[in-house]
mmCIF file of C-alpha atoms and ligand atoms in Angstrom:
data_model
loop_
_atom_site.group_PDB
_atom_site.id
_atom_site.type_symbol
_atom_site.label_atom_id
_atom_site.label_comp_id
_atom_site.label_asym_id
_atom_site.label_seq_id
_atom_site.Cartn_x
_atom_site.Cartn_y
_atom_site.Cartn_z
ATOM 1 C CA MET B 239 81.059 112.786 96.011
ATOM 2 C CA THR B 240 80.079 111.868 99.528
ATOM 3 C CA GLY B 241 76.762 111.773 101.326
ATOM 4 C CA ARG B 242 73.867 109.408 101.644
ATOM 5 C CA VAL B 243 72.494 107.577 98.699
ATOM 6 C CA VAL B 244 69.035 106.014 98.347
ATOM 7 C CA ASP B 245 67.752 103.387 95.905
ATOM 8 C CA ARG B 246 64.669 103.534 93.699
ATOM 9 C CA LEU B 247 62.493 102.429 96.609
ATOM 10 C CA GLN B 248 63.952 105.183 98.825
ATOM 11 C CA ARG B 249 65.992 102.723 100.904
ATOM 12 C CA PRO B 250 69.274 104.196 102.165
ATOM 13 C CA LEU B 251 72.566 102.316 102.020
ATOM 14 C CA ARG B 252 73.336 101.627 105.665
ATOM 15 C CA ASP B 253 74.903 98.169 106.076
ATOM 16 C CA LEU B 254 77.708 96.358 104.343
ATOM 17 C CA ARG B 255 78.261 92.603 104.573
ATOM 18 C CA VAL B 256 81.665 91.439 103.492
ATOM 19 C CA SER B 257 82.333 87.793 102.673
ATOM 20 C CA VAL B 258 85.995 87.247 103.533
ATOM 21 C CA THR B 259 86.279 83.639 102.353
ATOM 22 C CA ASP B 260 84.236 81.153 100.346
ATOM 23 C CA ARG B 261 85.619 78.247 102.406
ATOM 24 C CA CYS B 262 84.119 76.639 105.472
ATOM 25 C CA ASN B 263 84.958 74.017 108.077
ATOM 26 C CA LEU B 264 81.318 72.817 108.202
ATOM 27 C CA ARG B 265 79.065 71.562 105.423
ATOM 28 C CA CYS B 266 75.590 72.673 106.488
ATOM 29 C CA THR B 267 73.208 70.890 104.159
ATOM 30 C CA TYR B 268 71.182 74.059 103.562
ATOM 31 C CA CYS B 269 74.231 76.135 102.653
ATOM 32 C CA MET B 270 77.219 74.110 101.389
ATOM 33 C CA PRO B 271 75.945 70.563 100.790
ATOM 34 C CA ARG B 272 78.900 68.170 100.622
ATOM 35 C CA GLU B 273 77.738 66.642 97.326
ATOM 36 C CA VAL B 274 78.417 70.019 95.704
ATOM 37 C CA PHE B 275 81.148 71.439 97.938
ATOM 38 C CA ASP B 276 83.358 68.339 97.859
ATOM 39 C CA GLU B 277 87.047 67.858 97.017
ATOM 40 C CA ASN B 278 86.314 68.625 93.360
ATOM 41 C CA HIS B 279 84.793 72.006 94.104
ATOM 42 C CA THR B 280 86.926 74.914 92.952
ATOM 43 C CA TYR B 281 87.323 77.638 95.539
ATOM 44 C CA LEU B 282 88.645 81.047 94.698
ATOM 45 C CA PRO B 283 92.441 81.218 94.426
ATOM 46 C CA ARG B 284 94.151 83.394 97.032
ATOM 47 C CA SER B 285 94.864 86.080 94.454
ATOM 48 C CA GLY B 286 91.150 86.248 93.695
ATOM 49 C CA LEU B 287 90.225 87.270 97.233
ATOM 50 C CA LEU B 288 90.071 90.939 98.076
ATOM 51 C CA SER B 289 93.049 91.787 100.265
ATOM 52 C CA PHE B 290 92.532 93.572 103.600
ATOM 53 C CA GLU B 291 93.833 96.794 102.029
ATOM 54 C CA GLU B 292 91.305 96.456 99.218
ATOM 55 C CA ILE B 293 88.447 95.728 101.613
ATOM 56 C CA GLU B 294 89.366 98.735 103.731
ATOM 57 C CA ARG B 295 89.562 100.999 100.722
ATOM 58 C CA LEU B 296 86.135 99.926 99.490
ATOM 59 C CA ALA B 297 84.707 100.098 103.017
ATOM 60 C CA ARG B 298 85.796 103.742 103.300
ATOM 61 C CA ILE B 299 83.912 104.534 100.112
ATOM 62 C CA PHE B 300 80.785 102.673 101.262
ATOM 63 C CA ILE B 301 80.974 104.558 104.549
ATOM 64 C CA SER B 302 81.188 107.869 102.721
ATOM 65 C CA ARG B 303 77.827 106.955 101.139
ATOM 66 C CA GLY B 304 76.079 106.174 104.428
ATOM 67 C CA VAL B 305 77.235 102.764 105.708
ATOM 68 C CA GLN B 306 77.291 102.633 109.528
ATOM 69 C CA LYS B 307 77.657 98.901 110.153
ATOM 70 C CA ILE B 308 79.937 96.335 108.597
ATOM 71 C CA ARG B 309 79.456 92.609 109.105
ATOM 72 C CA LEU B 310 82.183 90.119 108.257
ATOM 73 C CA THR B 311 80.893 86.782 107.089
ATOM 74 C CA GLY B 312 81.567 84.065 104.533
ATOM 75 C CA GLY B 313 82.017 81.043 104.286
ATOM 76 C CA GLU B 314 83.534 80.850 107.726
ATOM 77 C CA PRO B 315 85.210 84.204 108.446
ATOM 78 C CA LEU B 316 87.425 82.826 111.222
ATOM 79 C CA LEU B 317 89.187 80.699 108.581
ATOM 80 C CA ARG B 318 90.561 83.838 106.936
ATOM 81 C CA ARG B 319 94.116 84.173 108.165
ATOM 82 C CA GLY B 320 94.743 87.327 110.209
ATOM 83 C CA ILE B 321 91.054 88.266 110.327
ATOM 84 C CA GLU B 322 91.775 90.313 113.472
ATOM 85 C CA LYS B 323 93.918 92.651 111.345
ATOM 86 C CA LEU B 324 90.957 93.355 109.107
ATOM 87 C CA VAL B 325 88.709 93.932 112.115
ATOM 88 C CA GLU B 326 91.226 96.425 113.464
ATOM 89 C CA ARG B 327 91.416 98.353 110.199
ATOM 90 C CA LEU B 328 87.633 98.598 109.916
ATOM 91 C CA ALA B 329 86.999 99.359 113.576
ATOM 92 C CA ASN B 330 89.174 102.463 113.221
ATOM 93 C CA LEU B 331 86.859 103.994 110.617
ATOM 94 C CA SER B 332 84.171 106.570 111.410
ATOM 95 C CA ASP B 333 80.773 107.006 109.794
ATOM 96 C CA LEU B 334 79.338 110.217 108.354
ATOM 97 C CA GLN B 335 78.334 111.433 111.826
ATOM 98 C CA GLY B 336 81.840 110.858 113.091
ATOM 99 C CA ASN B 337 80.828 107.796 115.145
ATOM 100 C CA PRO B 338 82.974 104.661 115.026
ATOM 101 C CA VAL B 339 81.699 102.168 112.472
ATOM 102 C CA GLU B 340 80.195 99.108 114.106
ATOM 103 C CA VAL B 341 82.054 95.972 113.038
ATOM 104 C CA ALA B 342 80.256 92.658 113.633
ATOM 105 C CA LEU B 343 80.996 89.100 112.617
ATOM 106 C CA THR B 344 78.881 86.000 111.982
ATOM 107 C CA THR B 345 80.547 82.685 112.732
ATOM 108 C CA ASN B 346 79.845 78.997 113.242
ATOM 109 C CA ALA B 347 82.068 79.380 116.358
ATOM 110 C CA VAL B 348 84.158 76.280 115.707
ATOM 111 C CA LEU B 349 87.301 78.429 116.098
ATOM 112 C CA LEU B 350 85.807 81.043 118.398
ATOM 113 C CA ALA B 351 87.225 79.749 121.690
ATOM 114 C CA GLN B 352 90.713 80.381 120.245
ATOM 115 C CA LYS B 353 89.915 83.750 118.725
ATOM 116 C CA ALA B 354 87.415 85.510 120.984
ATOM 117 C CA HIS B 355 90.006 87.506 122.927
ATOM 118 C CA SER B 356 92.004 88.660 119.917
ATOM 119 C CA LEU B 357 88.805 89.683 118.103
ATOM 120 C CA LYS B 358 87.699 91.715 121.089
ATOM 121 C CA SER B 359 91.108 93.397 121.371
ATOM 122 C CA ALA B 360 91.005 94.179 117.654
ATOM 123 C CA GLY B 361 87.840 96.201 118.224
ATOM 124 C CA LEU B 362 85.073 93.852 117.067
ATOM 125 C CA SER B 363 81.763 95.244 118.349
ATOM 126 C CA ARG B 364 79.482 92.229 118.231
ATOM 127 C CA LEU B 365 79.233 88.554 117.405
ATOM 128 C CA THR B 366 76.504 86.376 115.967
ATOM 129 C CA VAL B 367 76.939 82.636 116.317
ATOM 130 C CA SER B 368 75.064 80.123 114.181
ATOM 131 C CA LEU B 369 73.834 77.039 116.009
ATOM 132 C CA ASP B 370 70.896 74.930 114.865
ATOM 133 C CA SER B 371 70.672 72.299 117.599
ATOM 134 C CA LEU B 372 71.951 71.280 121.010
ATOM 135 C CA SER B 373 71.906 67.613 120.080
ATOM 136 C CA ASP B 374 75.157 66.226 118.677
ATOM 137 C CA VAL B 375 73.213 63.849 116.449
ATOM 138 C CA ILE B 376 71.134 66.566 114.823
ATOM 139 C CA PHE B 377 74.023 69.023 114.694
ATOM 140 C CA ALA B 378 76.116 66.377 112.919
ATOM 141 C CA ARG B 379 73.291 65.709 110.466
ATOM 142 C CA MET B 380 72.819 69.392 109.703
ATOM 143 C CA THR B 381 76.471 70.386 109.487
ATOM 144 C CA ASP B 382 77.690 67.094 108.017
ATOM 145 C CA THR B 383 80.748 66.981 110.287
ATOM 146 C CA ASP B 384 81.690 65.388 113.583
ATOM 147 C CA VAL B 385 82.333 68.667 115.403
ATOM 148 C CA PRO B 386 80.584 68.386 118.786
ATOM 149 C CA VAL B 387 78.043 71.012 119.889
ATOM 150 C CA LYS B 388 80.258 71.524 122.942
ATOM 151 C CA THR B 389 82.866 73.214 120.744
ATOM 152 C CA VAL B 390 80.348 75.842 119.663
ATOM 153 C CA LEU B 391 79.075 76.350 123.226
ATOM 154 C CA GLN B 392 82.669 76.785 124.438
ATOM 155 C CA GLY B 393 83.128 79.398 121.731
ATOM 156 C CA ILE B 394 80.074 81.286 122.998
ATOM 157 C CA THR B 395 81.336 81.138 126.587
ATOM 158 C CA ALA B 396 84.758 82.354 125.486
ATOM 159 C CA ALA B 397 83.082 85.297 123.738
ATOM 160 C CA GLN B 398 81.224 86.222 126.920
ATOM 161 C CA GLN B 399 84.419 85.917 128.939
ATOM 162 C CA ALA B 400 86.250 88.108 126.445
ATOM 163 C CA GLY B 401 83.705 90.836 127.164
ATOM 164 C CA PHE B 402 81.372 90.595 124.168
ATOM 165 C CA VAL B 403 77.884 91.718 125.104
ATOM 166 C CA ASP B 404 74.710 91.435 123.071
ATOM 167 C CA THR B 405 75.913 88.215 121.423
ATOM 168 C CA LYS B 406 73.239 86.547 119.323
ATOM 169 C CA VAL B 407 72.698 82.945 118.357
ATOM 170 C CA ASN B 408 70.962 82.274 115.044
ATOM 171 C CA MET B 409 69.083 79.012 114.528
ATOM 172 C CA VAL B 410 67.795 78.121 111.074
ATOM 173 C CA VAL B 411 64.692 75.976 111.522
ATOM 174 C CA LYS B 412 64.046 73.230 108.991
ATOM 175 C CA ARG B 413 60.851 71.187 109.231
ATOM 176 C CA GLY B 414 61.340 67.582 110.225
ATOM 177 C CA VAL B 415 65.045 68.171 110.853
ATOM 178 C CA ASN B 416 65.431 70.443 113.893
ATOM 179 C CA ASP B 417 61.974 71.893 114.605
ATOM 180 C CA HIS B 418 61.754 69.797 117.781
ATOM 181 C CA GLU B 419 64.821 71.726 118.982
ATOM 182 C CA ILE B 420 62.932 75.043 119.118
ATOM 183 C CA LEU B 421 62.063 74.644 122.797
ATOM 184 C CA PRO B 422 65.289 73.071 124.094
ATOM 185 C CA MET B 423 67.220 75.927 122.447
ATOM 186 C CA ALA B 424 64.890 78.529 124.024
ATOM 187 C CA ALA B 425 65.266 76.883 127.434
ATOM 188 C CA HIS B 426 69.056 76.722 127.099
ATOM 189 C CA PHE B 427 69.566 80.369 126.174
ATOM 190 C CA ARG B 428 67.003 81.910 128.544
ATOM 191 C CA HIS B 429 68.736 83.780 131.368
ATOM 192 C CA SER B 430 72.094 83.440 129.585
ATOM 193 C CA GLY B 431 72.540 86.978 128.309
ATOM 194 C CA ILE B 432 72.418 85.593 124.756
ATOM 195 C CA VAL B 433 69.561 86.458 122.400
ATOM 196 C CA LEU B 434 68.408 83.442 120.414
ATOM 197 C CA ARG B 435 66.926 84.209 117.022
ATOM 198 C CA TYR B 436 65.028 81.732 114.914
ATOM 199 C CA ILE B 437 65.451 82.114 111.170
ATOM 200 C CA GLU B 438 63.068 80.821 108.540
ATOM 201 C CA TYR B 439 64.831 78.494 106.153
ATOM 202 C CA MET B 440 65.400 80.366 102.874
ATOM 203 C CA ASP B 441 65.801 79.453 99.225
ATOM 204 C CA VAL B 442 69.234 81.049 98.909
ATOM 205 C CA GLY B 443 71.470 79.679 96.150
ATOM 206 C CA SER B 444 70.432 76.738 94.052
ATOM 207 C CA THR B 445 72.105 73.762 95.720
ATOM 208 C CA ASN B 446 70.050 73.172 98.858
ATOM 209 C CA GLY B 447 66.887 71.760 97.257
ATOM 210 C CA TRP B 448 64.690 74.231 99.169
ATOM 211 C CA CYS B 449 60.932 73.815 99.126
ATOM 212 C CA MET B 450 58.241 75.734 100.999
ATOM 213 C CA ASP B 451 57.189 72.619 102.951
ATOM 214 C CA ASP B 452 60.586 72.679 104.714
ATOM 215 C CA VAL B 453 59.923 76.159 106.119
ATOM 216 C CA VAL B 454 58.598 76.488 109.659
ATOM 217 C CA SER B 455 57.002 79.926 109.803
ATOM 218 C CA ALA B 456 57.985 82.484 112.435
ATOM 219 C CA GLY B 457 54.326 82.433 113.539
ATOM 220 C CA ASP B 458 54.487 78.680 114.223
ATOM 221 C CA ILE B 459 57.841 79.029 115.993
ATOM 222 C CA LEU B 460 56.421 81.700 118.305
ATOM 223 C CA LYS B 461 53.376 79.540 119.023
ATOM 224 C CA VAL B 462 55.617 76.721 120.256
ATOM 225 C CA ILE B 463 57.518 79.098 122.531
ATOM 226 C CA ALA B 464 54.415 80.876 123.816
ATOM 227 C CA GLU B 465 52.864 77.553 124.830
ATOM 228 C CA HIS B 466 55.696 77.052 127.313
ATOM 229 C CA PHE B 467 56.901 80.513 128.266
ATOM 230 C CA ASP B 468 55.180 83.849 128.855
ATOM 231 C CA ILE B 469 56.471 86.204 126.190
ATOM 232 C CA GLU B 470 55.489 89.708 125.119
ATOM 233 C CA SER B 471 56.403 91.613 122.024
ATOM 234 C CA ALA B 472 59.197 94.213 122.330
ATOM 235 C CA GLU B 473 59.872 97.340 120.267
ATOM 236 C CA PRO B 474 62.604 97.209 117.595
ATOM 237 C CA ASN B 475 66.042 98.362 118.818
ATOM 238 C CA PHE B 476 66.491 100.573 115.765
ATOM 239 C CA THR B 477 64.627 101.516 112.593
ATOM 240 C CA GLY B 478 64.924 98.813 110.019
ATOM 241 C CA GLU B 479 65.652 95.967 112.455
ATOM 242 C CA VAL B 480 64.688 92.784 110.630
ATOM 243 C CA ALA B 481 64.270 90.518 113.666
ATOM 244 C CA GLN B 482 60.973 90.722 115.536
ATOM 245 C CA ARG B 483 61.791 90.885 119.239
ATOM 246 C CA TRP B 484 59.979 89.064 122.055
ATOM 247 C CA ARG B 485 60.723 89.373 125.766
ATOM 248 C CA TYR B 486 60.322 86.712 128.457
ATOM 249 C CA VAL B 487 57.921 88.232 130.976
ATOM 250 C CA ASP B 488 59.851 86.708 133.897
ATOM 251 C CA GLY B 489 63.020 88.605 132.961
ATOM 252 C CA GLY B 490 64.686 85.663 131.224
ATOM 253 C CA GLY B 491 65.852 87.866 128.358
ATOM 254 C CA GLU B 492 64.694 87.902 124.761
ATOM 255 C CA VAL B 493 64.135 85.778 121.690
ATOM 256 C CA GLY B 494 63.708 86.929 118.114
ATOM 257 C CA VAL B 495 62.310 85.624 114.875
ATOM 258 C CA ILE B 496 63.456 86.528 111.382
ATOM 259 C CA ALA B 497 60.553 85.874 109.044
ATOM 260 C CA SER B 498 62.415 86.351 105.774
ATOM 261 C CA VAL B 499 60.049 84.042 103.907
ATOM 262 C CA THR B 500 56.576 84.487 105.409
ATOM 263 C CA GLN B 501 56.781 88.212 106.262
ATOM 264 C CA ALA B 502 59.358 89.624 103.888
ATOM 265 C CA PHE B 503 60.969 92.875 104.975
ATOM 266 C CA CYS B 504 62.455 94.085 101.681
ATOM 267 C CA GLU B 505 61.085 97.596 102.219
ATOM 268 C CA LYS B 506 63.477 97.916 105.176
ATOM 269 C CA CYS B 507 66.483 96.335 103.455
ATOM 270 C CA THR B 508 69.478 98.654 103.587
ATOM 271 C CA ARG B 509 72.194 96.016 102.995
ATOM 272 C CA ALA B 510 74.842 95.842 100.353
ATOM 273 C CA ARG B 511 76.962 92.714 100.018
ATOM 274 C CA LEU B 512 80.549 92.442 98.887
ATOM 275 C CA SER B 513 81.455 88.941 97.723
ATOM 276 C CA THR B 514 84.782 87.285 98.480
ATOM 277 C CA ASP B 515 86.123 88.299 95.060
ATOM 278 C CA GLY B 516 84.889 91.865 95.261
ATOM 279 C CA LYS B 517 81.538 91.927 93.514
ATOM 280 C CA LEU B 518 78.817 94.172 94.815
ATOM 281 C CA TYR B 519 75.413 92.526 95.246
ATOM 282 C CA THR B 520 72.358 94.504 96.213
ATOM 283 C CA CYS B 521 70.252 91.468 97.227
ATOM 284 C CA LEU B 522 70.899 88.069 98.777
ATOM 285 C CA PHE B 523 69.006 86.531 95.889
ATOM 286 C CA ALA B 524 70.743 88.428 93.111
ATOM 287 C CA HIS B 525 72.243 86.556 90.211
ATOM 288 C CA GLU B 526 74.625 89.239 89.036
ATOM 289 C CA GLY B 527 77.053 91.448 90.903
ATOM 290 C CA LEU B 528 79.015 94.523 89.936
ATOM 291 C CA ASP B 529 82.728 93.788 89.793
ATOM 292 C CA LEU B 530 84.708 96.242 91.897
ATOM 293 C CA ARG B 531 87.925 94.217 92.137
ATOM 294 C CA GLU B 532 89.097 94.652 88.558
ATOM 295 C CA PRO B 533 88.506 98.405 88.352
ATOM 296 C CA LEU B 534 90.179 98.743 91.741
ATOM 297 C CA ARG B 535 93.207 96.703 90.655
ATOM 298 C CA GLN B 536 93.427 98.578 87.385
ATOM 299 C CA GLY B 537 93.898 101.803 89.297
ATOM 300 C CA LEU B 538 90.461 103.406 89.207
ATOM 301 C CA SER B 539 90.402 106.427 91.504
ATOM 302 C CA ASP B 540 88.333 106.617 94.710
ATOM 303 C CA PRO B 541 85.873 109.146 93.221
ATOM 304 C CA ALA B 542 85.333 106.876 90.203
ATOM 305 C CA LEU B 543 84.782 103.813 92.429
ATOM 306 C CA ASN B 544 82.470 105.902 94.559
ATOM 307 C CA HIS B 545 80.462 106.801 91.471
ATOM 308 C CA LEU B 546 80.226 103.116 90.432
ATOM 309 C CA ILE B 547 78.939 102.085 93.867
ATOM 310 C CA ALA B 548 76.504 104.949 94.283
ATOM 311 C CA SER B 549 75.057 104.503 90.781
ATOM 312 C CA ARG B 550 74.506 100.802 91.402
ATOM 313 C CA TRP B 551 72.692 101.567 94.659
ATOM 314 C CA GLU B 552 70.601 104.303 93.036
ATOM 315 C CA ALA B 553 69.468 101.833 90.367
ATOM 316 C CA ARG B 554 68.527 99.177 92.948
ATOM 317 C CA GLU B 555 64.981 97.904 93.022
ATOM 318 C CA ASP B 556 65.510 94.400 94.479
ATOM 319 C CA ARG B 557 62.755 92.888 96.582
ATOM 320 C CA TYR B 558 63.047 89.194 95.882
ATOM 321 C CA SER B 559 61.397 87.969 99.085
ATOM 322 C CA GLN B 560 58.289 89.953 98.284
ATOM 323 C CA MET B 561 58.241 88.529 94.745
ATOM 324 C CA ARG B 562 59.160 84.906 95.444
ATOM 325 C CA HIS B 563 55.574 83.755 94.743
ATOM 326 C CA ASP B 564 56.248 84.664 91.090
ATOM 327 C CA GLU B 565 57.606 81.516 89.479
ATOM 328 C CA THR B 566 59.662 83.289 86.805
ATOM 329 C CA ILE B 567 61.480 85.234 89.495
ATOM 330 C CA ARG B 568 61.870 82.163 91.709
ATOM 331 C CA ASN B 569 63.394 80.182 88.849
ATOM 332 C CA ARG B 570 66.126 82.693 88.060
ATOM 333 C CA PRO B 571 69.668 81.540 88.886
ATOM 334 C CA ARG B 572 70.934 82.698 92.274
ATOM 335 C CA ILE B 573 74.353 83.042 93.788
ATOM 336 C CA GLU B 574 75.410 80.744 96.682
ATOM 337 C CA MET B 575 75.264 82.119 100.212
ATOM 338 C CA SER B 576 78.794 81.037 101.139
ATOM 339 C CA TYR B 577 80.169 83.224 98.332
ATOM 340 C CA ILE B 578 77.956 86.256 98.659
ATOM 341 C CA GLY B 579 78.034 86.230 102.489
ATOM 342 C CA GLY B 580 74.964 85.344 104.538
HETATM 343 N N1 LIG Q 244 79.815 80.462 108.484
HETATM 344 C C1 LIG Q 244 79.217 81.493 109.240
HETATM 345 C C2 LIG Q 244 78.018 81.013 110.017
HETATM 346 O O1 LIG Q 244 77.491 79.933 109.680
HETATM 347 O O2 LIG Q 244 77.613 81.711 110.924
HETATM 348 C C3 LIG Q 244 78.861 82.725 108.431
HETATM 349 C C4 LIG Q 244 78.270 82.528 107.059
HETATM 350 S S1 LIG Q 244 76.681 81.747 107.028
HETATM 351 C C5 LIG Q 244 76.366 81.694 105.282
HETATM 352 C C6 LIG Q 244 75.647 83.033 107.656
HETATM 353 C C7 LIG Q 244 74.288 82.630 108.135
HETATM 354 O O3 LIG Q 244 73.496 82.206 107.049
HETATM 355 C C8 LIG Q 244 74.255 81.486 109.132
HETATM 356 O O4 LIG Q 244 73.604 81.913 110.309
HETATM 357 C C9 LIG Q 244 73.465 80.420 108.448
HETATM 358 O O5 LIG Q 244 72.715 79.653 109.337
HETATM 359 C C10 LIG Q 244 72.597 81.235 107.519
HETATM 360 N N2 LIG Q 244 72.085 80.467 106.383
HETATM 361 C C11 LIG Q 244 72.803 79.757 105.462
HETATM 362 N N3 LIG Q 244 71.978 79.180 104.565
HETATM 363 C C12 LIG Q 244 70.710 79.528 104.933
HETATM 364 C C13 LIG Q 244 69.415 79.248 104.408
HETATM 365 N N4 LIG Q 244 69.259 78.488 103.332
HETATM 366 N N5 LIG Q 244 68.341 79.781 105.036
HETATM 367 C C14 LIG Q 244 68.496 80.566 106.135
HETATM 368 N N6 LIG Q 244 69.688 80.875 106.663
HETATM 369 C C15 LIG Q 244 70.771 80.353 106.084
HETATM 370 FE FE1 LIG Q 245 79.585 77.115 106.666
HETATM 371 FE FE2 LIG Q 245 78.070 78.971 107.739
HETATM 372 FE FE3 LIG Q 245 77.353 77.844 105.439
HETATM 373 FE FE4 LIG Q 245 77.251 76.401 107.645
HETATM 374 S S1 LIG Q 245 76.039 78.220 107.211
HETATM 375 S S2 LIG Q 245 78.148 75.765 105.689
HETATM 376 S S3 LIG Q 245 78.921 77.199 108.792
HETATM 377 S S4 LIG Q 245 79.110 79.089 105.751
HETATM 378 FE FE1 LIG Q 246 66.922 92.551 101.000
HETATM 379 FE FE2 LIG Q 246 66.806 91.032 98.835
HETATM 380 FE FE3 LIG Q 246 66.362 89.956 101.248
HETATM 381 FE FE4 LIG Q 246 64.550 91.614 100.147
HETATM 382 S S1 LIG Q 246 65.161 89.615 99.386
HETATM 383 S S2 LIG Q 246 65.307 91.642 102.270
HETATM 384 S S3 LIG Q 246 65.914 93.049 99.059
HETATM 385 S S4 LIG Q 246 68.294 90.856 100.503
#
């Protein structure tokens, strides 16, 4: 069976996020707090990770059911040895219309200066870099490491030099921690060719101690920017785009906001997630995934795997962000972002 598949809310399967490692070289307090992800934490053994062959095989099946974009994430995807080889395999695939599949990657950019050229040569289409502050002090507090901001900025420059266009920088805004960095970040990335996107801090996983008071709403973020710069709203680039786009009137480029908490966009959510050990999750806030690794390793055929994937998507009715006000739903266990892939 091939062809598009839709879920119970009529949402097609269009994007696949693949977590290629559950390890990271930073310890962002909102994602992998060091108290939990310390030397006693058990990461997946190498044999537990999907191999590149396995990822490619599953990707082909997802593509046959409508996936057009694949994003590699983690953990920190640049820590996965030979990641360029995986990029190359995936970039050679075509979607149902015969167009090349778009392969993107989200990274903290600590290793990007070293890898930008090889990723570009391997066929990576686009990059998203996570950076929450330009101040070393705040960056160190948020990432719980002594990596200087300069390293990340050098990674971004290397990406531009390697020929990546449309690179985005994502900044998670946490009240009282980096909200005073909203403007300096806007000022830094204006006129740079980079689109800065502010992300509302989310209650992913169960280790970051999230509470609503820590969230700075997209509306408040935009107010801060609009007080200093003339901005006007811009049309989405494509149907289903989750970031709201704003353009600097003076031609300084664009900024975006992703209001995952205050203006949930579940009705547009077309993303499936494949965890590092090969489980399929149909929502970032899911607590259970469908194991694809074992059936795959036990020799299940492509049509049978295809059936498993399509049936799971057809049964999907996730819309956590629109239901988060319901305490019973909010109190359900959730999987960690570094494992499921942000
Ligand atoms: N390590 C890579 C990176 O940081 O770009 C890729 C994985 S990371 C889990 C993907 C994205 O999730 C990052 O942009 C990060 O800022 C975001 N993220 C992690 N925890 C978050 C949270 N609680 N709320 C909002 N965004 C979060
Ligand atoms: Fe690592 Fe990315 Fe999570 Fe930060 S957000 S701890 S860089 S996986
Ligand atoms: Fe998609 Fe789940 Fe996020 Fe809603 S809460 S947008 S369904 S991942």
